[in-house]
Coordinates of C-alpha atoms and ligand atoms in Angstrom, one line a residue:
M1 CA 55.5 19.1 -78.0
N2 CA 57.5 15.8 -78.2
W3 CA 58.4 15.9 -74.7
L4 CA 55.0 16.4 -73.3
E5 CA 53.8 12.8 -75.8
N6 CA 56.8 11.1 -74.4
L7 CA 55.5 11.8 -70.5
R8 CA 52.4 10.7 -71.5
R9 CA 53.4 7.6 -73.0
S10 CA 55.6 6.9 -70.0
F11 CA 53.3 7.7 -67.4
L12 CA 49.7 7.6 -68.8
D13 CA 49.3 4.9 -71.2
W14 CA 45.9 4.0 -70.4
Q15 CA 45.9 0.6 -72.3
A16 CA 48.9 -0.8 -70.0
M17 CA 47.1 0.1 -66.7
A18 CA 43.8 -1.3 -68.1
D19 CA 45.6 -4.7 -68.8
V20 CA 47.1 -4.8 -65.5
L21 CA 44.4 -3.7 -63.5
P22 CA 42.9 -7.1 -62.9
S23 CA 45.9 -8.8 -61.6
M24 CA 46.5 -5.7 -59.8
I25 CA 43.4 -6.1 -57.9
T26 CA 43.1 -10.0 -57.8
I27 CA 46.6 -10.8 -56.8
G28 CA 48.5 -7.5 -55.7
L29 CA 45.9 -6.1 -53.8
K30 CA 44.8 -9.1 -52.1
N31 CA 48.3 -10.1 -51.3
T32 CA 49.5 -6.6 -50.1
L33 CA 46.5 -6.3 -47.6
I34 CA 46.9 -10.1 -46.4
L35 CA 50.5 -9.1 -46.0
A36 CA 50.0 -5.9 -43.8
A37 CA 47.2 -7.3 -41.9
A38 CA 48.6 -10.3 -41.0
S39 CA 51.8 -8.6 -39.9
T40 CA 49.6 -6.0 -38.2
V41 CA 47.8 -8.3 -36.1
L42 CA 51.1 -10.5 -35.3
G43 CA 52.7 -7.2 -34.6
V44 CA 50.0 -6.3 -32.0
I45 CA 50.5 -9.5 -29.9
L46 CA 54.0 -9.0 -29.7
G47 CA 53.6 -5.5 -28.9
M48 CA 51.4 -6.0 -26.2
L49 CA 54.2 -8.5 -24.6
L50 CA 57.0 -6.2 -25.2
A51 CA 54.7 -3.3 -23.7
V52 CA 53.9 -4.9 -20.2
M53 CA 57.8 -6.5 -20.3
S54 CA 59.0 -2.7 -20.8
I55 CA 56.9 -1.2 -18.0
S56 CA 57.2 -4.2 -15.6
Q57 CA 59.2 -4.0 -12.0
S58 CA 61.4 -6.6 -13.1
R59 CA 64.7 -5.6 -15.0
W60 CA 64.7 -8.9 -16.6
L61 CA 61.8 -8.3 -18.5
R62 CA 62.6 -4.6 -19.2
I63 CA 66.2 -5.4 -20.5
P64 CA 65.1 -7.9 -23.3
A65 CA 62.2 -6.0 -24.3
R66 CA 64.4 -2.9 -24.4
V67 CA 67.2 -4.7 -26.4
Y68 CA 64.8 -6.0 -28.8
T69 CA 62.7 -2.5 -29.4
D70 CA 66.4 -1.2 -30.2
I71 CA 67.6 -3.5 -32.5
F72 CA 64.1 -3.9 -34.6
R73 CA 63.3 -0.3 -34.7
G74 CA 67.4 0.6 -35.6
L75 CA 67.5 -2.0 -39.0
P76 CA 66.2 -0.5 -41.8
A77 CA 63.2 -2.9 -43.0
I78 CA 64.7 -4.3 -45.8
V79 CA 67.8 -5.3 -44.0
T80 CA 65.4 -7.5 -41.4
I81 CA 63.4 -8.9 -44.4
L82 CA 66.7 -10.2 -46.2
L83 CA 68.2 -11.5 -42.9
I84 CA 65.0 -13.4 -42.0
G85 CA 63.8 -14.4 -45.2
Q86 CA 67.3 -15.6 -46.4
G87 CA 68.9 -16.4 -43.0
F88 CA 66.0 -18.9 -42.1
A89 CA 64.9 -20.0 -45.6
R90 CA 65.9 -23.6 -44.9
I91 CA 63.8 -23.8 -41.6
G92 CA 61.1 -21.9 -43.3
R93 CA 61.1 -24.6 -46.3
E94 CA 60.7 -26.9 -43.5
I95 CA 57.9 -25.5 -41.6
F96 CA 56.1 -23.5 -44.5
G97 CA 57.0 -25.1 -47.5
P98 CA 58.8 -23.8 -50.7
S99 CA 57.1 -20.0 -50.6
P100 CA 59.0 -17.5 -48.8
Y101 CA 55.6 -15.7 -48.1
P102 CA 55.3 -16.9 -44.4
L103 CA 58.7 -15.5 -43.6
G104 CA 57.9 -12.1 -45.2
I105 CA 55.0 -12.0 -42.9
L106 CA 57.2 -13.0 -39.9
A107 CA 60.0 -10.4 -40.7
L108 CA 57.1 -7.3 -41.1
S109 CA 55.8 -8.6 -38.1
L110 CA 58.7 -8.6 -35.8
I111 CA 59.8 -4.7 -37.1
A112 CA 55.9 -3.5 -36.5
G113 CA 56.1 -5.3 -33.0
A114 CA 59.0 -3.1 -32.0
Y115 CA 56.9 -0.1 -33.3
I116 CA 53.8 -1.1 -31.8
G117 CA 55.3 -2.1 -28.2
E118 CA 56.3 1.4 -27.9
I119 CA 52.9 2.3 -28.9
F120 CA 51.1 0.6 -26.4
R121 CA 53.8 1.6 -23.5
S122 CA 53.4 5.3 -24.4
G123 CA 49.8 4.7 -24.5
I124 CA 49.4 2.9 -21.0
Q125 CA 51.7 5.8 -19.4
S126 CA 50.2 8.6 -20.8
V127 CA 46.8 7.9 -19.0
E128 CA 47.0 10.6 -15.9
R129 CA 47.2 9.5 -12.7
G130 CA 44.7 11.6 -11.6
Q131 CA 42.4 9.5 -13.8
M132 CA 43.0 6.5 -11.4
E133 CA 42.6 8.7 -8.5
A134 CA 39.0 9.7 -9.7
C135 CA 38.3 6.8 -10.3
R136 CA 38.9 5.2 -6.3
A137 CA 37.4 8.9 -5.2
L138 CA 34.1 7.3 -7.2
S139 CA 34.6 4.1 -5.1
M140 CA 35.9 1.8 -7.8
S141 CA 38.6 -0.8 -6.9
Y142 CA 41.6 -0.6 -9.2
G143 CA 40.5 -3.5 -11.2
Q144 CA 37.3 -1.4 -12.1
G145 CA 39.4 1.7 -12.8
M146 CA 41.8 0.0 -15.0
R147 CA 39.2 -1.7 -17.1
L148 CA 36.3 1.0 -17.2
I149 CA 38.5 3.9 -17.4
V150 CA 42.4 3.4 -17.7
I151 CA 42.8 0.5 -20.4
P152 CA 40.0 1.9 -22.8
Q153 CA 41.9 5.3 -22.5
G154 CA 44.8 4.1 -23.5
I155 CA 43.9 2.1 -26.4
R156 CA 41.9 5.2 -27.6
R157 CA 45.2 6.9 -27.6
V158 CA 47.2 4.8 -29.4
L159 CA 44.3 4.2 -32.1
P160 CA 45.5 6.7 -34.4
A161 CA 49.4 5.2 -33.9
L162 CA 48.4 1.8 -34.7
V163 CA 46.4 2.5 -37.8
N164 CA 49.6 4.5 -39.1
Q165 CA 51.7 1.4 -38.2
F166 CA 49.2 -0.4 -40.4
I167 CA 49.8 2.1 -43.2
G168 CA 53.5 1.5 -42.6
N169 CA 53.2 -2.4 -43.1
V170 CA 51.1 -1.8 -46.1
K171 CA 54.3 0.3 -47.5
D172 CA 57.0 -2.1 -46.0
S173 CA 55.2 -5.0 -47.6
S174 CA 56.4 -4.0 -50.8
L175 CA 59.7 -4.7 -49.6
V176 CA 59.0 -8.5 -49.5
Y177 CA 59.3 -9.0 -53.0
F178 CA 62.8 -9.4 -52.4
L179 CA 62.7 -12.6 -51.3
G180 CA 61.6 -13.8 -54.7
L181 CA 57.4 -14.3 -54.7
L182 CA 55.6 -16.7 -56.7
A183 CA 53.4 -15.0 -59.2
S184 CA 50.3 -15.8 -57.4
E185 CA 51.9 -14.3 -54.5
R186 CA 53.1 -10.8 -55.6
E187 CA 52.0 -7.6 -53.9
I188 CA 51.1 -4.5 -55.6
F189 CA 54.4 -3.3 -56.1
R190 CA 55.9 -6.2 -57.9
V191 CA 52.8 -6.6 -59.8
G192 CA 53.2 -3.0 -61.2
Q193 CA 56.7 -3.7 -61.6
D194 CA 56.6 -6.8 -63.5
Q195 CA 54.2 -5.1 -65.8
A196 CA 56.4 -2.2 -66.1
V197 CA 59.0 -4.3 -67.5
V198 CA 56.6 -5.6 -70.2
T199 CA 55.3 -2.7 -71.3
G200 CA 58.4 -0.6 -71.2
N201 CA 56.9 2.2 -69.7
L202 CA 55.8 3.3 -65.9
S203 CA 52.3 3.7 -66.2
P204 CA 51.8 0.1 -64.5
L205 CA 53.7 1.6 -61.5
L206 CA 51.9 4.6 -61.6
L207 CA 48.6 2.8 -61.1
A208 CA 50.4 0.6 -58.2
G209 CA 51.1 4.1 -56.4
A210 CA 47.5 4.8 -56.6
F211 CA 46.7 1.7 -55.1
Y212 CA 48.8 2.5 -52.2
L213 CA 47.1 5.7 -51.7
V214 CA 43.7 4.5 -52.2
I215 CA 44.2 2.2 -49.1
T216 CA 46.3 4.7 -47.2
V217 CA 44.6 8.0 -47.4
P218 CA 40.9 7.5 -46.3
L219 CA 42.6 5.3 -43.5
T220 CA 44.8 8.2 -42.0
H221 CA 41.6 10.7 -42.6
M222 CA 39.0 8.2 -40.9
V223 CA 41.4 7.9 -38.1
N224 CA 41.6 11.7 -37.6
Y225 CA 38.0 11.7 -37.6
I226 CA 37.5 8.7 -35.3
D227 CA 40.0 10.2 -32.8
N228 CA 38.4 13.8 -33.1
T229 CA 34.9 12.2 -32.4
L230 CA 35.9 10.3 -29.5
R231 CA 37.5 13.2 -28.0
L232 CA 35.2 16.0 -28.2
G233 CA 31.7 13.9 -28.5
K234 CA 28.7 15.6 -30.0
Q235 CA 28.9 19.6 -29.7
K236 CA 25.1 20.1 -29.5
G237 CA 24.0 22.7 -27.8
G238 CA 26.4 25.9 -28.2
A239 CA 30.0 26.4 -28.1
V240 CA 32.3 27.1 -25.1
T241 CA 31.0 30.1 -23.5
S242 CA 32.9 33.2 -22.1
G243 CA 33.6 33.2 -18.6
L244 CA 31.4 36.1 -17.8
A245 CA 28.5 34.5 -19.8
E246 CA 29.4 31.4 -17.5
V247 CA 28.5 33.1 -14.2
S248 CA 25.0 34.3 -15.5
E249 CA 24.3 30.9 -16.9
L250 CA 25.3 29.3 -13.4
A251 CA 23.3 32.0 -11.4
G252 CA 20.3 30.9 -13.6
A253 CA 20.6 27.2 -13.0
V254 CA 21.1 27.8 -9.1
K255 CA 18.1 30.3 -8.8
A256 CA 16.0 27.4 -10.7
S257 CA 16.8 24.7 -8.2
A258 CA 16.2 27.2 -5.5
D259 CA 12.8 27.7 -6.9
Q260 CA 12.1 24.0 -7.1
T261 CA 12.7 23.5 -3.8
P262 CA 9.9 23.1 -1.0
A263 CA 9.4 26.2 0.8
S264 CA 10.1 24.3 4.1
Q265 CA 13.6 23.5 2.8
S266 CA 14.6 26.6 0.7
V267 CA 17.6 28.2 1.0
A268 CA 15.9 31.3 2.5
T269 CA 13.7 29.6 5.2
G270 CA 17.1 27.3 6.8
K271 CA 17.8 24.9 3.8
S272 CA 19.5 21.8 4.3
R273 CA 18.3 19.6 1.2
F274 CA 21.6 17.7 1.6
K275 CA 22.0 15.4 4.8
G276 CA 25.4 17.1 5.5
G277 CA 27.4 14.5 7.9
S278 CA 30.0 15.3 10.5
L279 CA 33.6 14.6 11.0
A280 CA 35.8 14.5 14.1
I281 CA 39.5 14.0 13.3
T282 CA 41.5 13.2 16.3
N283 CA 45.3 13.1 16.4
L284 CA 45.6 12.4 12.7
D285 CA 49.2 11.4 11.7
M286 CA 50.2 11.1 8.1
A287 CA 54.0 10.2 6.4
Y288 CA 55.2 9.7 3.4
G289 CA 58.0 7.6 4.0
N290 CA 59.9 9.0 6.6
L291 CA 58.5 12.4 5.7
D292 CA 55.7 13.4 8.4
V293 CA 53.2 15.6 6.8
L294 CA 50.8 15.4 9.4
K295 CA 51.4 15.7 12.9
G296 CA 48.6 15.3 15.3
V297 CA 45.9 17.2 13.5
N298 CA 42.6 17.7 15.6
L299 CA 39.5 19.3 13.8
T300 CA 36.0 18.9 14.1
V301 CA 33.6 19.6 11.4
K302 CA 29.9 20.2 12.1
P303 CA 27.3 18.5 9.7
G304 CA 26.3 21.0 6.9
T305 CA 29.1 23.4 7.5
V306 CA 31.7 25.0 5.5
T307 CA 35.4 24.5 6.5
C308 CA 38.2 26.1 4.4
V309 CA 41.8 24.9 5.0
I310 CA 44.6 27.6 4.4
G311 CA 48.1 27.6 4.5
P312 CA 51.2 27.9 3.1
S313 CA 52.7 25.4 0.2
G314 CA 53.7 22.0 1.4
S315 CA 51.9 22.5 5.2
G316 CA 50.0 19.4 4.7
K317 CA 46.4 20.5 3.5
S318 CA 45.7 18.3 0.7
T319 CA 47.4 15.5 2.5
L320 CA 44.6 16.1 5.2
L321 CA 41.7 15.9 2.6
R322 CA 43.2 12.9 1.4
C323 CA 43.4 11.2 4.2
L324 CA 39.5 11.9 4.9
N325 CA 38.5 9.4 1.7
R326 CA 41.9 7.5 2.6
L327 CA 43.2 8.4 -1.0
V328 CA 46.3 7.8 1.7
E329 CA 46.2 6.3 4.6
P330 CA 46.8 7.7 7.8
K331 CA 49.9 6.9 9.9
G332 CA 48.0 7.2 13.4
G333 CA 44.9 8.8 15.2
D334 CA 41.3 8.5 13.8
V335 CA 38.4 10.2 11.6
L336 CA 35.1 9.7 12.7
L337 CA 32.3 10.2 9.9
D338 CA 29.0 10.6 12.2
G339 CA 30.7 8.9 14.8
E340 CA 32.1 5.8 13.1
S341 CA 35.6 5.2 12.6
I342 CA 36.6 5.5 8.9
L343 CA 39.4 3.1 9.1
A344 CA 37.3 0.5 10.3
M345 CA 35.4 1.2 6.9
K346 CA 35.9 -0.8 3.7
P347 CA 37.5 2.5 1.9
E348 CA 35.1 1.9 -1.3
K349 CA 32.2 2.1 1.2
L350 CA 33.7 5.4 2.8
R351 CA 34.1 7.2 -0.5
R352 CA 30.4 6.5 -1.3
R353 CA 29.9 9.0 1.5
V354 CA 32.8 11.4 1.0
G355 CA 33.3 12.7 -2.4
M356 CA 36.1 14.5 -3.5
V357 CA 36.7 17.4 -6.3
F358 CA 40.1 17.7 -7.6
Q359 CA 42.2 20.8 -8.9
H360 CA 42.6 19.1 -12.6
F361 CA 39.1 17.9 -12.4
N362 CA 39.8 14.5 -13.6
L363 CA 37.0 14.2 -15.7
F364 CA 37.1 11.1 -18.0
P365 CA 37.6 12.6 -21.3
D366 CA 36.2 9.6 -23.4
H367 CA 32.8 10.1 -22.0
S368 CA 30.3 13.0 -22.1
A369 CA 29.4 15.2 -19.3
L370 CA 25.9 13.1 -18.8
E371 CA 28.3 9.9 -18.7
N372 CA 31.1 11.1 -16.4
V373 CA 28.0 11.8 -13.9
M374 CA 26.4 8.4 -14.4
L375 CA 29.3 6.1 -14.8
S376 CA 29.5 5.5 -10.8
L377 CA 26.2 5.5 -10.6
T378 CA 25.4 2.4 -12.9
K379 CA 28.6 0.5 -12.3
I380 CA 29.0 1.4 -8.6
K381 CA 25.7 1.5 -7.4
G382 CA 24.2 -0.7 -9.7
L383 CA 21.4 1.7 -10.6
P384 CA 19.2 1.1 -14.2
R385 CA 20.5 3.2 -16.7
Q386 CA 17.1 5.2 -16.8
D387 CA 17.2 6.2 -13.1
A388 CA 21.2 6.9 -13.5
E389 CA 20.3 9.4 -16.2
R390 CA 17.7 11.0 -14.6
I391 CA 19.8 11.4 -11.5
A392 CA 22.9 12.6 -13.7
E393 CA 20.5 15.0 -15.7
A394 CA 19.1 16.5 -12.4
R395 CA 22.6 17.1 -10.9
L396 CA 24.1 18.7 -14.3
A397 CA 21.0 21.0 -14.1
D398 CA 21.7 22.1 -10.6
V399 CA 25.0 22.8 -12.0
G400 CA 23.9 25.0 -14.9
L401 CA 25.1 22.5 -17.4
A402 CA 22.1 20.6 -18.6
A403 CA 22.5 21.8 -22.1
R404 CA 25.9 20.7 -22.6
K405 CA 25.4 17.2 -21.2
H406 CA 26.5 15.5 -24.5
H407 CA 29.6 17.7 -24.3
R408 CA 32.9 15.7 -24.0
P409 CA 35.4 17.3 -21.1
G410 CA 37.6 18.7 -24.4
G411 CA 34.8 20.4 -25.6
L412 CA 34.0 22.5 -22.3
S413 CA 35.6 25.3 -20.5
G414 CA 37.8 24.7 -17.1
G415 CA 35.1 26.0 -15.4
Q416 CA 32.3 23.8 -17.0
Q417 CA 34.4 20.8 -16.2
Q418 CA 35.0 21.5 -13.1
R419 CA 31.4 21.9 -12.5
V420 CA 30.6 18.6 -14.4
A421 CA 33.3 17.0 -11.7
I422 CA 31.6 18.7 -8.9
A423 CA 27.9 17.6 -10.2
R424 CA 29.8 14.0 -10.4
A425 CA 30.4 14.2 -6.6
L426 CA 26.9 15.1 -6.2
A427 CA 25.8 12.3 -7.7
M428 CA 26.7 9.6 -5.1
D429 CA 24.4 11.5 -2.9
P430 CA 27.5 11.9 -0.3
E431 CA 27.3 13.4 3.3
V432 CA 30.7 15.3 2.8
I433 CA 32.8 16.8 -0.2
L434 CA 36.2 17.5 -0.1
F435 CA 37.4 20.2 -2.6
D436 CA 41.0 19.9 -3.6
E437 CA 42.1 23.7 -4.8
V438 CA 39.5 23.2 -7.2
T439 CA 39.9 26.9 -8.7
S440 CA 43.4 26.9 -8.7
A441 CA 44.0 25.5 -12.6
L442 CA 41.2 27.9 -13.7
D443 CA 41.4 31.3 -15.7
P444 CA 40.8 34.0 -13.6
E445 CA 37.2 34.7 -15.2
L446 CA 36.2 30.9 -14.6
V447 CA 36.8 30.9 -11.1
K448 CA 33.7 33.1 -9.9
G449 CA 31.0 30.6 -11.3
V450 CA 32.9 27.8 -9.4
L451 CA 32.8 29.6 -6.2
N452 CA 29.3 30.6 -6.6
L453 CA 28.2 26.9 -7.2
M454 CA 30.2 26.1 -4.0
A455 CA 28.7 28.8 -2.0
D456 CA 25.2 27.7 -2.9
L457 CA 25.8 24.1 -2.1
G458 CA 27.2 25.3 1.2
L459 CA 23.8 27.2 1.7
R460 CA 22.0 23.8 1.2
G461 CA 23.5 22.5 4.0
M462 CA 26.3 20.1 2.2
T463 CA 29.3 19.2 4.7
M464 CA 32.3 20.7 2.5
V465 CA 36.1 20.7 3.4
I466 CA 37.7 23.3 1.1
V467 CA 41.2 23.3 0.4
T468 CA 41.6 27.1 -0.7
H469 CA 44.0 29.8 -1.7
E470 CA 40.7 32.0 -2.4
M471 CA 40.7 34.2 1.0
G472 CA 37.6 36.3 0.1
F473 CA 35.7 33.2 -0.8
A474 CA 36.8 31.6 2.7
R475 CA 35.9 34.9 4.7
K476 CA 32.3 35.2 2.8
V477 CA 31.3 31.5 3.0
A478 CA 33.2 29.4 5.5
D479 CA 31.7 28.5 8.7
Q480 CA 35.3 27.7 10.1
V481 CA 38.6 28.8 8.8
V482 CA 41.5 26.4 9.5
F483 CA 45.0 27.7 9.2
M484 CA 47.7 24.8 8.8
D485 CA 51.1 25.0 9.0
E486 CA 53.8 22.2 9.1
G487 CA 51.5 19.4 9.3
R488 CA 49.5 21.0 12.5
V489 CA 46.3 22.9 12.4
I490 CA 48.1 26.1 14.0
E491 CA 44.6 28.4 14.2
A492 CA 40.9 27.6 13.9
G493 CA 37.9 29.5 14.0
T494 CA 35.3 31.6 12.6
P495 CA 36.4 33.7 9.5
T496 CA 36.2 37.0 11.6
A497 CA 38.6 35.3 14.2
I498 CA 41.0 34.2 11.6
F499 CA 41.1 37.1 9.3
D500 CA 40.8 40.0 11.9
N501 CA 42.0 38.4 15.0
P502 CA 44.7 36.2 14.3
Q503 CA 46.7 35.1 17.5
S504 CA 49.7 33.3 16.4
A505 CA 52.8 34.9 14.6
R506 CA 52.4 32.5 12.1
L507 CA 49.2 33.1 10.7
K508 CA 49.6 36.7 11.1
H509 CA 52.5 36.4 8.9
F510 CA 50.6 34.3 6.4
L511 CA 48.1 36.5 6.1
A512 CA 50.5 39.7 5.6
E513 CA 51.8 37.5 2.7
V514 CA 48.6 36.4 0.9
L515 CA 45.9 39.4 1.6
Ligands
LIG3 N1 52.9 11.6 -3.1 C1 53.7 12.1 -2.3 N2 55.1 11.5 -2.1 C2 55.9 12.2 -1.2 N3 55.8 13.1 -0.8 C3 54.7 14.1 -0.7 C4 53.4 13.5 -1.7 N4 52.5 14.7 -1.7 C5 53.0 15.3 -0.9 N5 54.0 15.2 -0.6 C6 54.8 16.0 0.1 O1 54.1 16.3 1.6 C7 54.0 17.6 1.9 C8 52.7 18.2 2.2 O2 52.1 18.0 1.0 P1 50.6 18.5 0.7 O3 50.5 18.5 -1.0 O4 49.6 18.0 1.3 O5 50.9 20.0 1.1 P2 49.5 21.3 0.7 O6 49.5 22.1 1.9 O7 48.4 20.7 0.2 O8 50.4 21.9 -0.5 P3 49.9 22.9 -1.6 O9 49.3 23.7 -1.4 O10 51.5 23.3 -2.3 O11 49.3 21.9 -2.8 C9 54.9 18.2 0.8 O12 56.0 18.6 1.5 C10 55.0 17.4 -0.1 O13 56.1 17.5 -1.1

């Protein structure tokens, strides 16, 4: 077995490895880590600048950022390293002294900056618009929304890519040897290669390869682990249940909360644990640019009642809701909340009194269910943590999710996420809650749980305005049904009046299509 012995001598010369090990650690490993870390830090600074430039409104910032990125991402790393290292050698010597080491770091940083800039840009742009909308609906200012939710989420999303970039820099650092490093500046590859020449076999290079893997493999696994933990949170308290199990889970919670209600206020005897507010909408107009979306809407919502808004797609239903908490600004007309004009209020104040639940939940994915509910209590209402936690736990119990309070949204079903979103809106103690097609994004078997919860809130006296395609729900639960078409209220009345005795041709046609 001569060839086997030859292979062993070539790759597994233990003595050669042992000889090179000390310098591999004290010189190679040290320099590789310095080169990779320094170029990653400088690359992050440069990348942030490039990211901000590339999403700027000004093309004079966008174009240079684009050109830079195209060039430094497009060139092979070795070309950049040689061009910078040799092309600027004289200036480099004047500034940094004889060693090409700093120019190597500079070249690696310029390359890393191009990649990291793209990583940051896509991270910021990948945070859904709904996140900022949810922040605003929870009465956060734009700055608070960015600081508390959008930027941390963007950074979390790019964390794995940044670690990958660091790994890339660890590997690319081996190219700096082409610039001709001093003996004390050699990185892992160069130490291994030099020793390979001395011993005449590849064992030192194999050891160098092992060193690279020792740095990169644990990092890859660590970042995957951190990413998963951040996304899913602790999964205590059971896995995602089936939709049918969710309905009974919720029925139990609703019953428990009704049992705790004082007899004088219980569901059976005339309800009203919530202090529902009233809305009076007069001549409301709204336009997106030249597109008139609401045209003189008039509507009264009595305290503690459920109003369901129905109508064809594009008729302005969502826009009407968004005017009621000023996520969009009306063009004309007025809305009175308990007799006070909402246009005279600060939007953040208004949104404490008028909560909103969205079609796509818009929960904050990096926070547990409990934190989602607590966030605005601590950050906006300024409650001490303990009080906020008590309230948040009670609201989660209301929606049947006490056992899943530590789950992140990613570990909950759509129906459960929507119930957390309802708990989050309830926690602010609003007088009115707006629901914007909240079951449209749910699987059919999850719809019932959410609708049951909403029906229960209605029975307990919450004023609710609900945009929905669930005609059965509207018929059963609504005190008032409003039919909109082309930006106008065409008919409004009791469910019986709307569904059994429609007056206008448009409503008759609509019902014929959807029922
Ligand atoms: N941000 C926006 N910018 C421009 N136009 C918009 C915007 N949002 C909605 N629109 C337009 O305004 C009109 C009304 O939209 P709106 O979402 O209020 O209707 P809708 O009745 O809720 O419809 P759907 O049931 O499909 O959600 C539509 O023509 C829509 O294209």
